[in-house]
PDB file of C-alpha atoms in Angstrom:
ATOM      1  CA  UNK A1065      78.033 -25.113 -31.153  1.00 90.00           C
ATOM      2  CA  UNK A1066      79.945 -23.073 -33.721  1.00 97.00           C
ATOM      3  CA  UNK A1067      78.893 -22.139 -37.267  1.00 98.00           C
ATOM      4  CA  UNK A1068      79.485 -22.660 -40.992  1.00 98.00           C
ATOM      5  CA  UNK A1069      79.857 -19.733 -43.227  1.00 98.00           C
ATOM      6  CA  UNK A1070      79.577 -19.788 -46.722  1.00 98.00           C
ATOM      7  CA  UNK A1071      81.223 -16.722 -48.409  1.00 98.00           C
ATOM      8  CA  UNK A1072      81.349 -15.253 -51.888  1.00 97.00           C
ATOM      9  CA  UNK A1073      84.075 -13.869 -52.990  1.00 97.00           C
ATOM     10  CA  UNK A1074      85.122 -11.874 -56.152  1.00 97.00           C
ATOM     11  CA  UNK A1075      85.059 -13.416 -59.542  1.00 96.00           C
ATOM     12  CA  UNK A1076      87.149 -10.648 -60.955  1.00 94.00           C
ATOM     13  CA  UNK A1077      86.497  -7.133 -59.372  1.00 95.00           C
ATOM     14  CA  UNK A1078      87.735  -6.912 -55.911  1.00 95.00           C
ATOM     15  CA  UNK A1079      85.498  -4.155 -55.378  1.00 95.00           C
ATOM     16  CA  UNK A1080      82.662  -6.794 -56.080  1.00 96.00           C
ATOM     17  CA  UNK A1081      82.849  -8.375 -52.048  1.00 97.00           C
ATOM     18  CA  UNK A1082      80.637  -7.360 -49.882  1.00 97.00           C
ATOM     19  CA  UNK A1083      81.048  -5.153 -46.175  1.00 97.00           C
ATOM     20  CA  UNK A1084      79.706  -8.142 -44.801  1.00 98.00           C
ATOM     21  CA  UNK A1085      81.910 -10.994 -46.041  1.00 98.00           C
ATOM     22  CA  UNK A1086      85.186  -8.872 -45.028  1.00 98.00           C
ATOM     23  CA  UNK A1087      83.392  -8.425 -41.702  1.00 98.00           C
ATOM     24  CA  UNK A1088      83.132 -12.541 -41.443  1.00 98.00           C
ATOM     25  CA  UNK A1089      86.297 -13.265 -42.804  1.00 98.00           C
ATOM     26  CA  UNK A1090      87.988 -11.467 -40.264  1.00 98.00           C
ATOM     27  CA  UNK A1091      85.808 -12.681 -37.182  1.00 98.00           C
ATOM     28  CA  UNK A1092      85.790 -16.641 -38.098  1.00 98.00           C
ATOM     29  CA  UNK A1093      87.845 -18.523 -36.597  1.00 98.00           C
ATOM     30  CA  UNK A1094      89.402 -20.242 -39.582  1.00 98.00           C
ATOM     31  CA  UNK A1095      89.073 -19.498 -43.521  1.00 98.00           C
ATOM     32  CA  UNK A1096      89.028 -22.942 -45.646  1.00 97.00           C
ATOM     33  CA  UNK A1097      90.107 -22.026 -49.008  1.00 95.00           C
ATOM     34  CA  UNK A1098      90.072 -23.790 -52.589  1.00 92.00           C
ATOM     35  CA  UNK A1099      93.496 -22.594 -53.085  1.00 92.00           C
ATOM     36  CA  UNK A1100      95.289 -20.851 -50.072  1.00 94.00           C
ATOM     37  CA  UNK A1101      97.742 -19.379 -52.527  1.00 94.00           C
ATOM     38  CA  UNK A1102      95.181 -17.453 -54.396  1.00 93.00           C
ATOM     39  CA  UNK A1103      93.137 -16.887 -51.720  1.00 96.00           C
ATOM     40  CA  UNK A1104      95.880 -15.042 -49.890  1.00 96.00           C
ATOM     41  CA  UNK A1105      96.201 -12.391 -52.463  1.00 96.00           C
ATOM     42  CA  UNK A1106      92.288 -11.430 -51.168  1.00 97.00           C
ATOM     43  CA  UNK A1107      92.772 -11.938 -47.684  1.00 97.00           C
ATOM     44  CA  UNK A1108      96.112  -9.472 -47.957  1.00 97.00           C
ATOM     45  CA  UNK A1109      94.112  -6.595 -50.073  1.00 97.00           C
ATOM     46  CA  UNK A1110      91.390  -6.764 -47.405  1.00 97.00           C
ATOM     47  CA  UNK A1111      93.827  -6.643 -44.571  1.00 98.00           C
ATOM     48  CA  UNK A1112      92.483 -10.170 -43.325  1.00 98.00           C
ATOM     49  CA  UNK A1113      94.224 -11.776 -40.903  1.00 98.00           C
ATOM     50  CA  UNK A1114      92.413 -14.942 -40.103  1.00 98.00           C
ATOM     51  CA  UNK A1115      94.241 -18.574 -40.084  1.00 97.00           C
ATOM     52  CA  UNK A1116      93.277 -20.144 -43.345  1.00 97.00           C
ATOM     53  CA  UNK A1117      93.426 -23.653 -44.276  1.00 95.00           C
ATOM     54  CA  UNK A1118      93.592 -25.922 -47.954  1.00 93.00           C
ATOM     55  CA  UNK A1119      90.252 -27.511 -48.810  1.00 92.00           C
ATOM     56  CA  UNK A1120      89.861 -28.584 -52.066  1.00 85.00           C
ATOM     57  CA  UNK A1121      87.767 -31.193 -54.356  1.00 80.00           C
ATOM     58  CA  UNK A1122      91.453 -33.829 -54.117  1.00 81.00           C
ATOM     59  CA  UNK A1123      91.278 -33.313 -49.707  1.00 83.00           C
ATOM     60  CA  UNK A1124      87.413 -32.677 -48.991  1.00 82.00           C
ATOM     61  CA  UNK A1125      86.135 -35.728 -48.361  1.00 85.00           C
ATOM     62  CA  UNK A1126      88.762 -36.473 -45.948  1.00 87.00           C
ATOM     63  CA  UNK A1127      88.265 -33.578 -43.601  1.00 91.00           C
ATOM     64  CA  UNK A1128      84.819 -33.510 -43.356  1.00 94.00           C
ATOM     65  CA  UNK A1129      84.102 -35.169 -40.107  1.00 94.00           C
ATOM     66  CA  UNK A1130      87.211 -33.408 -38.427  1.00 95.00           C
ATOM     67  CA  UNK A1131      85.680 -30.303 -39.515  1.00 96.00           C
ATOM     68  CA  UNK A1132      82.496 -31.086 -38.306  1.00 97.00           C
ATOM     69  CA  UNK A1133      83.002 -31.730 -34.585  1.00 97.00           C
ATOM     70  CA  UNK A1134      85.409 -28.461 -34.679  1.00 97.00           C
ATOM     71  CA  UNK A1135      82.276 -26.595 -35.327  1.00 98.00           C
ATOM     72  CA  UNK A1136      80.511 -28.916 -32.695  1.00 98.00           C
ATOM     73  CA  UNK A1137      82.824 -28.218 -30.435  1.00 97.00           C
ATOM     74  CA  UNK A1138      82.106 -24.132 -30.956  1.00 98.00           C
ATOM     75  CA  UNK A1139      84.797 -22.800 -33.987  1.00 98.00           C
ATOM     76  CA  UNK A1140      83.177 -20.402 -36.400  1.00 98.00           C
ATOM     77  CA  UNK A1141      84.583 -21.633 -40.238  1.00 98.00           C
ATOM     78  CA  UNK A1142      83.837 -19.696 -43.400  1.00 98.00           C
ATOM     79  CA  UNK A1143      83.857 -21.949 -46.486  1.00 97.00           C
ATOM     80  CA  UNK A1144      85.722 -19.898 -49.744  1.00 97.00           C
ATOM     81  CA  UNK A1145      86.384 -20.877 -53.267  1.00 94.00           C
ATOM     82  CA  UNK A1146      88.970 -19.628 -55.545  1.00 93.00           C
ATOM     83  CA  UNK A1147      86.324 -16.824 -57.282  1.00 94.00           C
ATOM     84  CA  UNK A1148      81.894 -16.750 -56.578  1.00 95.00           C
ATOM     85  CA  UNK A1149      79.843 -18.670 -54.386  1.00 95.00           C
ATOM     86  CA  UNK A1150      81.184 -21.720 -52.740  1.00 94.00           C
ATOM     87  CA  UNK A1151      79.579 -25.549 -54.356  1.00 92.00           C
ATOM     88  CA  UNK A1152      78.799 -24.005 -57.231  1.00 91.00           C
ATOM     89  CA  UNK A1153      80.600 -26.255 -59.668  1.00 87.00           C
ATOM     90  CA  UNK A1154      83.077 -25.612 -56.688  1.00 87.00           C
ATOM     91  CA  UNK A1155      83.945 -27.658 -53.248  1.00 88.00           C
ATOM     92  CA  UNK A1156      81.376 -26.979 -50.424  1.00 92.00           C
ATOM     93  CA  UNK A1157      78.398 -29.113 -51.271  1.00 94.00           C
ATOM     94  CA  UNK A1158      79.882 -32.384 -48.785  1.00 94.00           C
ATOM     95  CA  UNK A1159      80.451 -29.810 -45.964  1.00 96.00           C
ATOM     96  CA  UNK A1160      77.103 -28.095 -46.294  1.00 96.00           C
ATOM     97  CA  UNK A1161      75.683 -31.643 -46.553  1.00 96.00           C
ATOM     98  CA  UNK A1162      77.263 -32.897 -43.438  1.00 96.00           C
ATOM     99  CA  UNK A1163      76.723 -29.629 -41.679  1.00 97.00           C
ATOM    100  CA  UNK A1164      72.988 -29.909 -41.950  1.00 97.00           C
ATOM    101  CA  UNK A1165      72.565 -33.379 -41.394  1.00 97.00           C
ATOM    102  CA  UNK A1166      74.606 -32.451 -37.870  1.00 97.00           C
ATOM    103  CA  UNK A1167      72.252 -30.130 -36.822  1.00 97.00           C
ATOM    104  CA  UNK A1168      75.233 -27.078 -37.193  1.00 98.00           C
ATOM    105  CA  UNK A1169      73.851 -23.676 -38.328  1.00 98.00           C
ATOM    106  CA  UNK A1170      74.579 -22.789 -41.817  1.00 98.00           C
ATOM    107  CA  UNK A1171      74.878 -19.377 -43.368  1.00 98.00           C
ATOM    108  CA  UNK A1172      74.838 -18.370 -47.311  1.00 97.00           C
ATOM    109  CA  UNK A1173      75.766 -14.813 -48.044  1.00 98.00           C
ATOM    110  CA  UNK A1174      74.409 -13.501 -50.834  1.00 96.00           C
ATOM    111  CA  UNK A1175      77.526 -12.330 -53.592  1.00 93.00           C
ATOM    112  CA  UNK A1176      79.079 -12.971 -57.125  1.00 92.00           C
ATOM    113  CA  UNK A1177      78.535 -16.118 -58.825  1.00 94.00           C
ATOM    114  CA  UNK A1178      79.454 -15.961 -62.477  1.00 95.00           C
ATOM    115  CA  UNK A1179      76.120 -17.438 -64.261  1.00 96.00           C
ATOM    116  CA  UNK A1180      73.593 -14.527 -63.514  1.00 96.00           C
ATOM    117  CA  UNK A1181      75.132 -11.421 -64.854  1.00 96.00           C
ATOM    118  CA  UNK A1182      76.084 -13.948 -67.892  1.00 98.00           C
ATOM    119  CA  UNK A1183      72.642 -15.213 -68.169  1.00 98.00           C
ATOM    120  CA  UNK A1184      71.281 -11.034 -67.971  1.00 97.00           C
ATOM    121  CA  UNK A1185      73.611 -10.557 -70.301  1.00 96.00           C
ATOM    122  CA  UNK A1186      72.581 -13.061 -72.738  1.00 98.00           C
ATOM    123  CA  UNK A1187      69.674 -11.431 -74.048  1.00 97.00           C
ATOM    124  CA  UNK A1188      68.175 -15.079 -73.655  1.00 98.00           C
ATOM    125  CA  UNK A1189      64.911 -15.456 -71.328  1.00 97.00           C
ATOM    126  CA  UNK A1190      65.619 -15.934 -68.085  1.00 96.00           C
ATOM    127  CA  UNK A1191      62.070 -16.102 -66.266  1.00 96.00           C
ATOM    128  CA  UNK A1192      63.138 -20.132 -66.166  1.00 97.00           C
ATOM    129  CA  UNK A1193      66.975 -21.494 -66.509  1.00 98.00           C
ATOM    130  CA  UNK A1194      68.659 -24.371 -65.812  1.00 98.00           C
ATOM    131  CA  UNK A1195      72.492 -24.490 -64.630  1.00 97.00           C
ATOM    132  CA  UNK A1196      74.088 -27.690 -65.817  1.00 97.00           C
ATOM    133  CA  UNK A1197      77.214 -26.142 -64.746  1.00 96.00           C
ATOM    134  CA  UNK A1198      80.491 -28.296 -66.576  1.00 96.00           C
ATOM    135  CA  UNK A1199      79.300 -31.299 -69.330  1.00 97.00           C
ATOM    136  CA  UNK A1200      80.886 -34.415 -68.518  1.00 95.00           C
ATOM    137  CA  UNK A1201      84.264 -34.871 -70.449  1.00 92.00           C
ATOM    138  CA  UNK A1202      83.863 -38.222 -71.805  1.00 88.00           C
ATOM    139  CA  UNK A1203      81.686 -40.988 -70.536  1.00 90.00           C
ATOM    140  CA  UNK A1204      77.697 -39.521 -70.660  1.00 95.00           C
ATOM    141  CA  UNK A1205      78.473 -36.549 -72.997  1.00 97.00           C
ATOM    142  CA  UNK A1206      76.738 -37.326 -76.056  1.00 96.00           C
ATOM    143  CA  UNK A1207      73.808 -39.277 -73.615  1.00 96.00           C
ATOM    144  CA  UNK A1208      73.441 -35.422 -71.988  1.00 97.00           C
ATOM    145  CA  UNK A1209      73.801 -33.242 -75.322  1.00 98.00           C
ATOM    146  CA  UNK A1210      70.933 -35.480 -76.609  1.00 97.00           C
ATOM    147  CA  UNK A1211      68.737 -35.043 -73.451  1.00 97.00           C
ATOM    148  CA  UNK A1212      69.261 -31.305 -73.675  1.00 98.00           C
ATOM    149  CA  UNK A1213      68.462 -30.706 -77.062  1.00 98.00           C
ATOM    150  CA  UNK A1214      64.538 -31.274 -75.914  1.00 98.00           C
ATOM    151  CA  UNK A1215      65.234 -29.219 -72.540  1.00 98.00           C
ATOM    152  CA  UNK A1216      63.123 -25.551 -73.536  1.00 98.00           C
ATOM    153  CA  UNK A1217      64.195 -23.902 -70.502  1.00 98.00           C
ATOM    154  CA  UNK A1218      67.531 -21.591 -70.982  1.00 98.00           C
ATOM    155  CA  UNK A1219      70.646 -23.137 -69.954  1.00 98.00           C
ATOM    156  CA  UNK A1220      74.122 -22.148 -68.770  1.00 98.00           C
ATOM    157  CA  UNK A1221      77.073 -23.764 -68.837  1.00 98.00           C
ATOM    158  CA  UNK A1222      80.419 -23.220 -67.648  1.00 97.00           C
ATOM    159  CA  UNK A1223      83.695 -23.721 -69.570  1.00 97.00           C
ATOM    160  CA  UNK A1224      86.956 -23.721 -69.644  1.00 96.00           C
ATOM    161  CA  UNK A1225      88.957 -21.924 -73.096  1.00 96.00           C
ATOM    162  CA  UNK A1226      90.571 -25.113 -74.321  1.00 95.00           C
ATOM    163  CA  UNK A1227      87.757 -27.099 -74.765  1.00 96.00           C
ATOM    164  CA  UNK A1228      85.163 -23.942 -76.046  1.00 97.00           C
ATOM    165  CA  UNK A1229      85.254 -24.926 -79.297  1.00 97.00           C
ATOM    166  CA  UNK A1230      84.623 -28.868 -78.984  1.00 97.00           C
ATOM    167  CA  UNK A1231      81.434 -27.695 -76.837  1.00 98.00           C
ATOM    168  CA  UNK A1232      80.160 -24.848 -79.245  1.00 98.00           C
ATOM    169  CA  UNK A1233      80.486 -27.887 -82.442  1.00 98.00           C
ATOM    170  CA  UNK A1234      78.694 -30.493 -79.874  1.00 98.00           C
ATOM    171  CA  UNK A1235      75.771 -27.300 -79.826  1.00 98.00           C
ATOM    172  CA  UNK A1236      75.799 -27.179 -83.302  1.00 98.00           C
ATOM    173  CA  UNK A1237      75.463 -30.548 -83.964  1.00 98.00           C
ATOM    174  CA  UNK A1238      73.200 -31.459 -80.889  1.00 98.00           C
ATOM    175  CA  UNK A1239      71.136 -28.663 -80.417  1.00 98.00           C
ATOM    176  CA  UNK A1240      71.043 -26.895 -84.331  1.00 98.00           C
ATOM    177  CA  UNK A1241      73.338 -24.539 -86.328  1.00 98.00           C
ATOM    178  CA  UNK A1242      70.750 -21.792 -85.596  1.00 98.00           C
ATOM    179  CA  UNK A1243      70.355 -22.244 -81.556  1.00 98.00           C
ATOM    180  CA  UNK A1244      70.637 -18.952 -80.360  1.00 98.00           C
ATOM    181  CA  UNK A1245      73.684 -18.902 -77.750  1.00 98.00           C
ATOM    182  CA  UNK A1246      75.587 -16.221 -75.301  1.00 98.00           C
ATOM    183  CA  UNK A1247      79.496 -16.630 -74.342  1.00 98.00           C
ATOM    184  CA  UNK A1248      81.179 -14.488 -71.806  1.00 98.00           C
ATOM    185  CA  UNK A1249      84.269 -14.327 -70.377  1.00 96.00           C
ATOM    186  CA  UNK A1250      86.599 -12.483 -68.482  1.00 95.00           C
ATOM    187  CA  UNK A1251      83.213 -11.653 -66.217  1.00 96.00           C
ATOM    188  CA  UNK A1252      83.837  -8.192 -64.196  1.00 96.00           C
ATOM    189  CA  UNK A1253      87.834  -7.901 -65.569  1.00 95.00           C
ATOM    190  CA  UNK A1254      89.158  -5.428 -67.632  1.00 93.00           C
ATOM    191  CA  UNK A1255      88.795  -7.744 -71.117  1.00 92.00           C
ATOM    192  CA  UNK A1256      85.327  -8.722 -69.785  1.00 95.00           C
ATOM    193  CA  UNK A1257      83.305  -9.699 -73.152  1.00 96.00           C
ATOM    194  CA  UNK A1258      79.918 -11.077 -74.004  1.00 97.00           C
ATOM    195  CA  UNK A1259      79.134 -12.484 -77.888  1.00 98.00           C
ATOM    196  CA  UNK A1260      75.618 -13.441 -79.027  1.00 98.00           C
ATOM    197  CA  UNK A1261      74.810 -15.124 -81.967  1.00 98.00           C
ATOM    198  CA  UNK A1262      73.524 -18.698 -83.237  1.00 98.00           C
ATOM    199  CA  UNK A1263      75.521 -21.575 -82.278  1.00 98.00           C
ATOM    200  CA  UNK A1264      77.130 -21.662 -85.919  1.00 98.00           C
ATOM    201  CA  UNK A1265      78.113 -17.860 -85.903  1.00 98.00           C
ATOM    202  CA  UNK A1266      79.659 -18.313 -81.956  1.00 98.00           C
ATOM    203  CA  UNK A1267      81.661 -20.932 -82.957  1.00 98.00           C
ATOM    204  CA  UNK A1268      83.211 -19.178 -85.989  1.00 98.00           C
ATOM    205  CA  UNK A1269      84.378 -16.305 -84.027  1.00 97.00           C
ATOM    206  CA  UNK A1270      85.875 -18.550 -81.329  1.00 97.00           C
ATOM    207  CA  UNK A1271      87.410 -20.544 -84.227  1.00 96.00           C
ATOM    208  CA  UNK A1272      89.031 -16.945 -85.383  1.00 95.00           C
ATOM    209  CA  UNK A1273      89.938 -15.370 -81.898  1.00 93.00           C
ATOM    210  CA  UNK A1274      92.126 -16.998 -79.567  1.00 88.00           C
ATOM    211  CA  UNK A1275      90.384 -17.511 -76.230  1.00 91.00           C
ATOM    212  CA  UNK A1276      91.348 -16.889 -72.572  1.00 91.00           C
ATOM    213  CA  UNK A1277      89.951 -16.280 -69.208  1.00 90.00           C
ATOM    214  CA  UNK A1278      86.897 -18.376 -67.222  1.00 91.00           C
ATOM    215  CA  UNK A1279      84.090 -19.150 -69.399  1.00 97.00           C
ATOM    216  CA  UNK A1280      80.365 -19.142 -69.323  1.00 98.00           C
ATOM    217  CA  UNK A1281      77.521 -20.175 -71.968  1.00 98.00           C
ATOM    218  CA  UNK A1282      73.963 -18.997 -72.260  1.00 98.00           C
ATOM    219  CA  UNK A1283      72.231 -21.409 -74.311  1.00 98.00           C
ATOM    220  CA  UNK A1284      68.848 -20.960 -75.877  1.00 98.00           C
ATOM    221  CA  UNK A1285      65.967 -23.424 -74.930  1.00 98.00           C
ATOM    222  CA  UNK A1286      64.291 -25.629 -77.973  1.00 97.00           C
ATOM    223  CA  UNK A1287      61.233 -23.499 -79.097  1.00 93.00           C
TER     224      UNK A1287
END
């Protein structure tokens, strides 16, 4: 019986992986990666030479069971995504899933995910959060909004630049004007940037700046 690795990787700073992923990533047997392109780019700096293959949110459901009775029949797989810690808001949960229900050894590594040094950042408690990770686009949007505006934990969201300011005006609608709220971006790169404020005061300086790079929001709980 083989083994299923899941491995952080950098969500900005190369220097952020750890001795211990490199170490796996070079004795696996294979490397499935979100995006083999981008992927390569680590795997080159590192000097890692291992076979990689594409697995992705469009393929994953298709090459579960093949990759399943590979590690049955003894291959060692690490499980990457493009940047942090594989199925979060990433592909990896259906392989986990299927690993576990197959009795195959699983392994987390402990590494970068974007949401905690955001959420430190914040300024906003953090003895209780909750990660709702991306809101839905469309259908359920305003049904979730309205849910959260009761929730009094923290939460964090993640979000991409193009649609920043649509979510910032559904927080100031939803949620109040004055709901305290943290965005950073750019987390660990040389622009990296964190700005507090109410939900009102965010969303005016997003609606001045023009905004790039992967996104996360710290959101105040209701008081």
């Amino acid at each position: 019986m083989g083994k299923l690795y899941l491995v952080p990787t950098p969500i900005g700073n190369l220097e952020d992986i750890t001795l211990r992923a490199i170490r796996i990533l070079k004795e696996v047997d294979l490397i499935l990666a979100e995006d083999t392109r981008t992927s390569g780019k680590l795997l080159h700096h590192f000097e890692i030479a291992t076979p990689m293959q594409s697995h992705h949110m469009h393929n994953e459901h298709k090459t579960v069971d093949q990759l399943v009775q590979r590690i049955q029949a003894g291959a060692t797989i690490a499980l990457i995504s493009d940047a942090g810690t594989p199925a979060i808001s990433d592909p990896g949960f259906l392989l986990t899933r299927a690993c576990v229900e197959n009795n195959i050894e699983v392994d987390c590594l402990p590494g970068a995910t974007a949401f905690v040094p955001a959420l430190v950042n914040s300024g906003l408690p953090n003895d209780k959060f909750v990660f709702e990770g991306f809101l839905p686009v469309k259908k359920g949007r305003q049904t979730r909004l309205k849910f959260l505006a009761e929730e009094t934990r923290t939460m964090i969201f993640y979000e991409s630049p193009h649609k920043l300011l649509k979510t910032l005006g559904n927080f100031v609608e939803y949620l109040g004007a004055e709901r305290r709220v943290s965005v950073s971006r750019e987390l660990t790169k040389i622009y990296e940037e964190t700005v507090r404020g109410t939900a009102k005061e965010v969303l005016k300086h997003y609606s001045d700046h023009t905004v790039k790079g992967e996104i996360v929001i710290v959101v105040a709980g209701k008081k």
